[in-house]
Short mmCIF file of C-alpha atoms in Angstrom, two decimals:
data_model
loop_
_atom_site.label_atom_id
_atom_site.label_comp_id
_atom_site.label_asym_id
_atom_site.label_seq_id
_atom_site.Cartn_x
_atom_site.Cartn_y
_atom_site.Cartn_z
CA UNK A 1 61.00 162.02 189.31
CA UNK A 2 62.98 161.16 186.14
CA UNK A 3 61.43 163.18 183.30
CA UNK A 4 62.52 163.36 179.66
CA UNK A 5 61.67 166.32 177.43
CA UNK A 6 61.93 165.19 173.81
CA UNK A 7 61.62 167.84 171.10
CA UNK A 8 61.98 168.13 167.33
CA UNK A 9 61.02 170.52 164.53
CA UNK A 10 57.48 169.17 164.65
CA UNK A 11 55.51 166.90 166.98
CA UNK A 12 52.69 164.91 165.39
CA UNK A 13 50.33 163.71 168.14
CA UNK A 14 48.07 162.20 165.38
CA UNK A 15 44.98 162.68 167.56
CA UNK A 16 45.34 166.45 167.14
CA UNK A 17 47.12 168.97 164.90
CA UNK A 18 50.89 169.00 164.60
CA UNK A 19 52.85 171.22 167.00
CA UNK A 20 55.79 173.36 165.82
CA UNK A 21 58.80 172.82 168.10
CA UNK A 22 56.64 170.63 170.30
CA UNK A 23 57.86 168.72 173.33
CA UNK A 24 56.81 165.27 174.50
CA UNK A 25 57.29 164.89 178.25
CA UNK A 26 57.87 161.35 179.48
CA UNK A 27 58.13 159.66 182.84
CA UNK A 28 59.18 155.99 182.67
CA UNK A 29 58.28 155.97 178.97
CA UNK A 30 54.72 157.17 179.66
CA UNK A 31 53.57 160.58 178.39
CA UNK A 32 52.80 163.12 181.11
CA UNK A 33 52.40 166.13 178.82
CA UNK A 34 52.67 167.35 175.22
CA UNK A 35 53.71 170.99 175.18
CA UNK A 36 56.05 173.49 173.46
CA UNK A 37 59.67 174.52 174.00
CA UNK A 38 58.81 177.82 175.62
CA UNK A 39 57.29 175.85 178.51
CA UNK A 40 60.49 173.89 179.28
CA UNK A 41 63.98 175.11 180.32
CA UNK A 42 66.27 174.78 177.30
CA UNK A 43 68.91 172.82 179.22
CA UNK A 44 66.40 170.02 179.86
CA UNK A 45 65.43 169.46 176.23
CA UNK A 46 66.52 166.48 174.11
CA UNK A 47 66.77 167.90 170.59
CA UNK A 48 66.14 165.79 167.47
CA UNK A 49 66.10 166.69 163.78
CA UNK A 50 62.88 165.79 161.98
CA UNK A 51 59.45 165.04 163.40
CA UNK A 52 58.31 163.13 166.47
CA UNK A 53 55.59 160.52 165.93
CA UNK A 54 54.13 157.67 167.99
CA UNK A 55 55.19 154.06 167.51
CA UNK A 56 53.85 152.41 164.36
CA UNK A 57 51.18 149.71 164.25
CA UNK A 58 51.44 146.73 161.88
CA UNK A 59 47.95 145.26 161.59
CA UNK A 60 48.83 142.33 159.33
CA UNK A 61 51.88 140.09 159.53
CA UNK A 62 52.67 136.38 159.28
CA UNK A 63 55.59 136.17 161.70
CA UNK A 64 55.72 132.36 161.55
CA UNK A 65 56.57 132.50 157.81
CA UNK A 66 59.71 134.58 158.34
CA UNK A 67 61.98 131.66 157.42
CA UNK A 68 60.57 131.72 153.86
CA UNK A 69 62.17 135.04 152.93
CA UNK A 70 63.12 135.04 149.25
CA UNK A 71 61.67 131.59 148.58
CA UNK A 72 58.68 132.77 146.50
CA UNK A 73 59.18 134.57 143.17
CA UNK A 74 57.82 138.09 142.76
CA UNK A 75 54.97 139.00 140.42
CA UNK A 76 53.78 135.43 139.81
CA UNK A 77 50.28 135.92 141.24
CA UNK A 78 48.53 134.72 144.36
CA UNK A 79 47.92 131.09 143.42
CA UNK A 80 51.56 130.26 142.54
CA UNK A 81 52.57 132.18 145.67
CA UNK A 82 50.37 129.99 147.90
CA UNK A 83 51.81 126.88 146.27
CA UNK A 84 55.34 128.03 147.11
CA UNK A 85 54.38 128.71 150.74
CA UNK A 86 52.94 125.21 151.08
CA UNK A 87 56.03 123.66 149.44
CA UNK A 88 58.55 125.31 151.77
CA UNK A 89 56.45 125.49 154.95
CA UNK A 90 58.10 122.64 156.87
CA UNK A 91 61.78 123.34 157.51
CA UNK A 92 64.06 122.75 160.49
CA UNK A 93 62.44 124.08 163.66
CA UNK A 94 65.69 125.77 164.69
CA UNK A 95 65.70 127.76 161.43
CA UNK A 96 62.05 128.71 161.89
CA UNK A 97 62.66 129.86 165.48
CA UNK A 98 65.73 131.91 164.55
CA UNK A 99 63.89 133.63 161.70
CA UNK A 100 60.94 134.51 163.96
CA UNK A 101 63.26 136.02 166.55
CA UNK A 102 65.12 138.05 163.93
CA UNK A 103 61.87 139.32 162.37
CA UNK A 104 60.52 140.40 165.76
CA UNK A 105 63.73 142.34 166.38
CA UNK A 106 63.57 143.89 162.90
CA UNK A 107 60.05 145.18 163.50
CA UNK A 108 61.01 146.70 166.87
CA UNK A 109 64.06 148.38 165.31
CA UNK A 110 61.81 149.75 162.55
CA UNK A 111 59.60 151.49 165.12
CA UNK A 112 56.73 148.99 165.19
CA UNK A 113 54.98 149.02 168.55
CA UNK A 114 52.17 146.49 168.00
CA UNK A 115 51.38 143.76 165.48
CA UNK A 116 48.25 141.95 164.41
CA UNK A 117 49.84 138.61 163.60
CA UNK A 118 48.41 135.68 161.67
CA UNK A 119 49.39 132.26 162.97
CA UNK A 120 48.32 128.70 162.15
CA UNK A 121 50.37 127.01 164.86
CA UNK A 122 52.30 127.74 168.04
CA UNK A 123 55.76 128.60 166.63
CA UNK A 124 55.54 132.33 167.42
CA UNK A 125 54.07 132.08 170.92
CA UNK A 126 57.36 132.05 172.91
CA UNK A 127 58.59 135.22 171.18
CA UNK A 128 55.22 136.93 171.63
CA UNK A 129 55.34 136.32 175.37
CA UNK A 130 58.80 137.91 175.74
CA UNK A 131 58.81 140.58 173.01
CA UNK A 132 58.81 144.34 173.56
CA UNK A 133 56.16 144.44 170.83
CA UNK A 134 52.49 144.03 171.75
CA UNK A 135 50.97 141.23 169.65
CA UNK A 136 47.37 140.42 168.83
CA UNK A 137 47.36 136.78 167.64
CA UNK A 138 44.93 135.92 164.86
CA UNK A 139 44.81 132.11 164.86
CA UNK A 140 43.86 131.48 161.27
CA UNK A 141 41.76 128.53 160.10
CA UNK A 142 40.80 127.12 156.71
CA UNK A 143 39.32 123.92 155.32
CA UNK A 144 39.48 124.48 151.53
CA UNK A 145 35.67 124.73 151.41
CA UNK A 146 35.45 121.04 152.38
CA UNK A 147 33.22 121.32 155.50
CA UNK A 148 34.04 118.52 157.97
CA UNK A 149 36.36 116.66 155.56
CA UNK A 150 39.31 118.63 157.00
CA UNK A 151 38.44 118.19 160.69
CA UNK A 152 41.88 116.80 161.58
CA UNK A 153 43.54 119.95 160.23
CA UNK A 154 41.01 122.22 161.92
CA UNK A 155 41.62 120.39 165.20
CA UNK A 156 45.26 121.50 165.01
CA UNK A 157 44.16 125.11 164.63
CA UNK A 158 41.87 124.73 167.63
CA UNK A 159 44.80 123.44 169.69
CA UNK A 160 46.93 126.41 168.60
CA UNK A 161 44.11 128.77 169.56
CA UNK A 162 43.91 127.24 173.04
CA UNK A 163 47.67 127.87 173.55
CA UNK A 164 47.87 131.35 172.04
CA UNK A 165 48.72 134.28 174.33
CA UNK A 166 46.13 136.98 174.89
CA UNK A 167 44.86 139.00 173.17
CA UNK A 168 43.80 136.53 170.51
CA UNK A 169 41.00 135.63 168.10
CA UNK A 170 40.17 132.75 165.84
CA UNK A 171 39.91 134.03 162.27
CA UNK A 172 38.98 132.70 158.82
CA UNK A 173 41.75 132.70 156.24
CA UNK A 174 39.88 133.93 153.14
CA UNK A 175 36.48 133.59 151.47
CA UNK A 176 37.84 131.05 148.97
CA UNK A 177 39.22 128.73 151.69
CA UNK A 178 36.61 128.65 154.47
CA UNK A 179 33.34 126.70 154.40
CA UNK A 180 30.13 128.01 155.99
CA UNK A 181 30.48 125.39 158.74
CA UNK A 182 34.01 126.52 159.63
CA UNK A 183 32.86 130.14 159.71
CA UNK A 184 30.31 129.09 162.35
CA UNK A 185 32.96 127.34 164.44
CA UNK A 186 35.26 130.36 164.25
CA UNK A 187 32.43 132.65 165.34
CA UNK A 188 31.67 130.39 168.30
CA UNK A 189 35.28 130.60 169.54
CA UNK A 190 35.11 134.41 169.53
CA UNK A 191 32.34 134.76 172.07
CA UNK A 192 33.33 138.25 173.24
CA UNK A 193 33.89 141.39 171.15
CA UNK A 194 37.42 141.62 169.80
CA UNK A 195 39.16 141.89 166.42
CA UNK A 196 39.05 139.38 163.58
CA UNK A 197 40.66 139.51 160.16
CA UNK A 198 40.20 137.93 156.75
CA UNK A 199 42.20 138.13 153.52
CA UNK A 200 40.03 139.88 150.96
CA UNK A 201 39.89 140.36 147.18
CA UNK A 202 43.58 139.91 146.41
CA UNK A 203 43.43 138.48 142.90
CA UNK A 204 41.14 138.44 139.82
CA UNK A 205 40.83 134.66 140.22
CA UNK A 206 39.02 135.23 143.54
CA UNK A 207 36.50 137.52 141.86
CA UNK A 208 35.95 135.08 138.98
CA UNK A 209 35.41 132.21 141.39
CA UNK A 210 32.65 133.92 143.39
CA UNK A 211 31.06 135.83 140.54
CA UNK A 212 31.01 133.11 137.87
CA UNK A 213 32.38 129.84 139.34
CA UNK A 214 35.33 129.85 136.98
CA UNK A 215 39.01 130.74 136.88
CA UNK A 216 42.27 129.69 138.48
CA UNK A 217 40.88 128.46 141.80
CA UNK A 218 39.19 125.52 140.08
CA UNK A 219 42.52 124.17 138.83
CA UNK A 220 44.28 125.16 142.05
CA UNK A 221 41.95 123.05 144.18
CA UNK A 222 41.91 120.23 141.64
CA UNK A 223 45.72 120.02 141.83
CA UNK A 224 45.43 119.59 145.61
CA UNK A 225 42.78 116.88 145.18
CA UNK A 226 39.82 118.90 146.50
CA UNK A 227 36.33 118.56 145.03
CA UNK A 228 34.45 121.81 144.43
CA UNK A 229 31.39 120.34 142.72
CA UNK A 230 29.25 121.52 145.65
CA UNK A 231 30.29 125.16 145.26
CA UNK A 232 27.71 127.48 143.74
CA UNK A 233 28.85 130.99 142.76
CA UNK A 234 26.70 133.74 144.26
CA UNK A 235 27.18 136.19 141.40
CA UNK A 236 28.66 138.70 143.86
CA UNK A 237 32.25 139.62 144.83
CA UNK A 238 33.85 137.41 147.48
CA UNK A 239 33.50 139.97 150.27
CA UNK A 240 29.74 139.38 150.26
CA UNK A 241 30.27 135.68 151.03
CA UNK A 242 32.52 136.68 153.93
CA UNK A 243 30.00 139.16 155.33
CA UNK A 244 27.23 136.56 155.11
CA UNK A 245 29.12 134.28 157.49
CA UNK A 246 31.12 136.63 159.76
CA UNK A 247 29.98 138.38 162.94
CA UNK A 248 29.32 142.11 162.37
CA UNK A 249 29.68 142.69 166.12
CA UNK A 250 33.46 142.08 165.96
CA UNK A 251 35.99 144.66 164.83
CA UNK A 252 36.73 143.26 161.35
CA UNK A 253 39.93 143.79 159.40
CA UNK A 254 39.58 143.17 155.68
CA UNK A 255 43.15 142.64 154.48
CA UNK A 256 44.77 143.46 151.11
CA UNK A 257 41.60 144.61 149.26
CA UNK A 258 43.53 144.90 146.01
CA UNK A 259 40.40 144.69 143.87
CA UNK A 260 37.86 146.12 146.30
CA UNK A 261 35.45 148.55 144.67
CA UNK A 262 33.73 151.59 146.14
CA UNK A 263 30.48 149.61 146.12
CA UNK A 264 32.14 146.79 148.10
CA UNK A 265 33.40 149.27 150.69
CA UNK A 266 29.99 150.87 151.06
CA UNK A 267 28.36 147.44 151.42
CA UNK A 268 30.81 146.52 154.20
CA UNK A 269 30.13 149.79 156.03
CA UNK A 270 26.40 149.08 155.83
CA UNK A 271 27.02 145.57 157.21
CA UNK A 272 28.97 146.78 160.27
CA UNK A 273 30.21 149.97 161.87
CA UNK A 274 33.28 148.07 163.12
CA UNK A 275 35.02 147.62 159.75
CA UNK A 276 38.71 148.41 159.19
CA UNK A 277 40.72 147.97 156.00
CA UNK A 278 44.36 146.87 156.00
CA UNK A 279 46.61 147.59 153.05
CA UNK A 280 49.94 145.79 152.54
CA UNK A 281 51.27 147.73 149.57
CA UNK A 282 54.63 146.03 149.14
CA UNK A 283 53.11 142.57 149.44
CA UNK A 284 50.51 143.48 146.81
CA UNK A 285 53.35 144.47 144.48
CA UNK A 286 55.42 141.41 145.40
CA UNK A 287 52.62 138.93 144.71
CA UNK A 288 50.24 140.47 142.17
CA UNK A 289 52.18 143.53 140.95
CA UNK A 290 49.16 145.77 141.62
CA UNK A 291 47.86 148.11 144.34
CA UNK A 292 44.40 148.97 145.64
CA UNK A 293 42.90 152.25 144.44
CA UNK A 294 43.11 154.16 147.70
CA UNK A 295 40.84 156.95 146.49
CA UNK A 296 37.87 154.58 146.86
CA UNK A 297 38.64 154.14 150.55
CA UNK A 298 39.23 157.83 151.16
CA UNK A 299 36.00 158.73 149.38
CA UNK A 300 34.05 156.25 151.53
CA UNK A 301 35.58 157.52 154.78
CA UNK A 302 37.12 154.09 155.39
CA UNK A 303 39.28 153.47 158.46
CA UNK A 304 42.49 152.34 156.80
CA UNK A 305 45.39 150.59 158.53
CA UNK A 306 48.75 149.35 157.26
CA UNK A 307 50.35 145.91 157.40
CA UNK A 308 53.55 144.35 156.11
CA UNK A 309 52.35 140.81 155.38
CA UNK A 310 55.24 138.35 155.80
CA UNK A 311 58.87 138.15 154.75
CA UNK A 312 57.65 135.54 152.26
CA UNK A 313 55.86 138.32 150.38
CA UNK A 314 57.89 141.40 151.30
CA UNK A 315 61.47 142.60 151.22
CA UNK A 316 61.36 143.87 154.83
CA UNK A 317 59.01 144.36 157.79
CA UNK A 318 58.69 148.13 157.92
CA UNK A 319 55.54 150.23 158.13
CA UNK A 320 57.57 153.24 157.01
CA UNK A 321 58.49 151.41 153.79
CA UNK A 322 54.79 150.66 153.24
CA UNK A 323 54.01 154.36 153.67
CA UNK A 324 56.76 155.22 151.20
CA UNK A 325 55.40 152.82 148.59
CA UNK A 326 51.88 154.24 148.85
CA UNK A 327 53.29 157.76 148.59
CA UNK A 328 55.39 156.83 145.56
CA UNK A 329 52.57 155.29 143.52
CA UNK A 330 49.50 157.19 144.77
CA UNK A 331 50.93 160.48 145.98
CA UNK A 332 47.51 162.11 146.46
CA UNK A 333 47.42 160.26 149.81
CA UNK A 334 48.70 162.99 152.13
CA UNK A 335 51.37 162.30 154.75
CA UNK A 336 49.00 163.14 157.60
CA UNK A 337 46.56 160.55 156.24
CA UNK A 338 49.24 157.90 155.95
CA UNK A 339 50.41 158.59 159.49
CA UNK A 340 46.85 158.20 160.78
CA UNK A 341 46.60 154.84 158.99
CA UNK A 342 49.98 153.73 160.37
CA UNK A 343 49.33 154.66 164.01
CA UNK A 344 46.00 155.53 165.60
CA UNK A 345 43.78 153.68 163.13
CA UNK A 346 45.86 150.54 163.61
CA UNK A 347 45.72 150.84 167.38
CA UNK A 348 41.94 151.24 167.22
CA UNK A 349 41.62 148.21 164.94
CA UNK A 350 43.50 146.07 167.49
CA UNK A 351 41.64 147.55 170.46
CA UNK A 352 44.86 149.10 171.80
CA UNK A 353 44.03 152.80 171.39
CA UNK A 354 43.95 153.44 175.15
CA UNK A 355 47.70 152.82 175.28
CA UNK A 356 49.07 153.15 171.73
CA UNK A 357 48.68 155.01 168.46
CA UNK A 358 48.94 158.69 169.46
CA UNK A 359 51.00 161.06 171.59
CA UNK A 360 48.57 161.82 174.40
CA UNK A 361 48.90 162.22 178.15
CA UNK A 362 48.64 158.90 179.94
CA UNK A 363 49.67 156.74 176.99
CA UNK A 364 52.89 154.76 176.45
CA UNK A 365 52.81 154.54 172.63
CA UNK A 366 56.54 154.52 171.93
CA UNK A 367 58.23 157.64 170.56
CA UNK A 368 59.95 157.78 167.18
CA UNK A 369 61.83 160.43 165.25
CA UNK A 370 61.23 160.47 161.52
CA UNK A 371 64.00 162.20 159.54
CA UNK A 372 61.51 164.02 157.37
CA UNK A 373 60.35 167.59 156.77
CA UNK A 374 56.71 167.27 155.64
CA UNK A 375 56.81 170.76 154.10
CA UNK A 376 59.92 170.12 151.98
CA UNK A 377 60.90 166.46 151.60
CA UNK A 378 59.49 163.63 149.51
CA UNK A 379 58.47 160.79 151.83
CA UNK A 380 59.86 158.03 149.62
CA UNK A 381 63.34 159.59 149.52
CA UNK A 382 65.74 156.81 150.64
CA UNK A 383 67.23 159.24 153.18
CA UNK A 384 63.95 159.33 155.13
CA UNK A 385 64.32 156.96 158.06
CA UNK A 386 62.94 156.27 161.50
CA UNK A 387 64.77 156.13 164.84
CA UNK A 388 63.32 154.81 168.05
CA UNK A 389 63.66 157.15 171.05
CA UNK A 390 61.45 155.18 173.44
#
């Protein structure tokens, strides 16, 4: 029996309190015990400086957009950002494939064990089938609020969904881009409980559109030649439109939530007990130069998770860097809380908690060493890094 006894200054199981000079015992990368040094002969221990944590979970990424790194300007706002993505979307397939492969490798090297990945087509499927990372594919659909006028485009999404590796779900893109009819079709595809996601409340223009029927989305759609004369604002934030048309029986990831209020969070929790909230801090800064107010989510007892978004809207694909950014700008969010968001909460959101997200006997969650002393160091110090052990 080939056992490894990995120890550091602290072990953070996440599912229970931290352990001083803890030891994670592994057989073939699967945990057989979590104990302390006094229970293991010293000559069998693998010593590491820092803290031991489980592999990180990225609940929101757009792997297929990896070739667009650096193409969109920072701080311009969501609507100009979307226009840039559309403009540069179709490049040489060889460049797209190479960028996807490199991004997958970057996430693994940065300690990411599982990814909830948005895809509109099949470009990422070969990598997902061979990667060390566990992927949950969210095949995203939108019709620009045009009902059946965009059926040809929606048909392409349906074909991608049929080809996508398991686990997978069909998901709506955002409240401002999905008609009631397309919501129904998405719900029909997801006939068994799983996880779905939707981009939520990223920009003031989204709020203006649903509250008052005004703002930047009117010109945005007009520039693309889409008629919105049929749209009637509900006088409520956009999340209420999403909840009206989504299935509360699915685990639901609301993503970004930059402008989400405490009242919105409470309304979502009343709508479903399967709600999770994904924050992509660096992408929020990259696109809109703003962050959610995390105190609202903490106050409401929200199950938060962390995503990276894509290399189109981020400087890197690193959950640790997302944690650092949150710590830098809203330092009241404690390290233990951030770690919970980055590991076990993410695994639960993707339905992978039986295998990933915490250091517990029977799991194979990946094992990382974080070069960080939680009692002394500042998390966003550039010297704080992560190293994969398993």
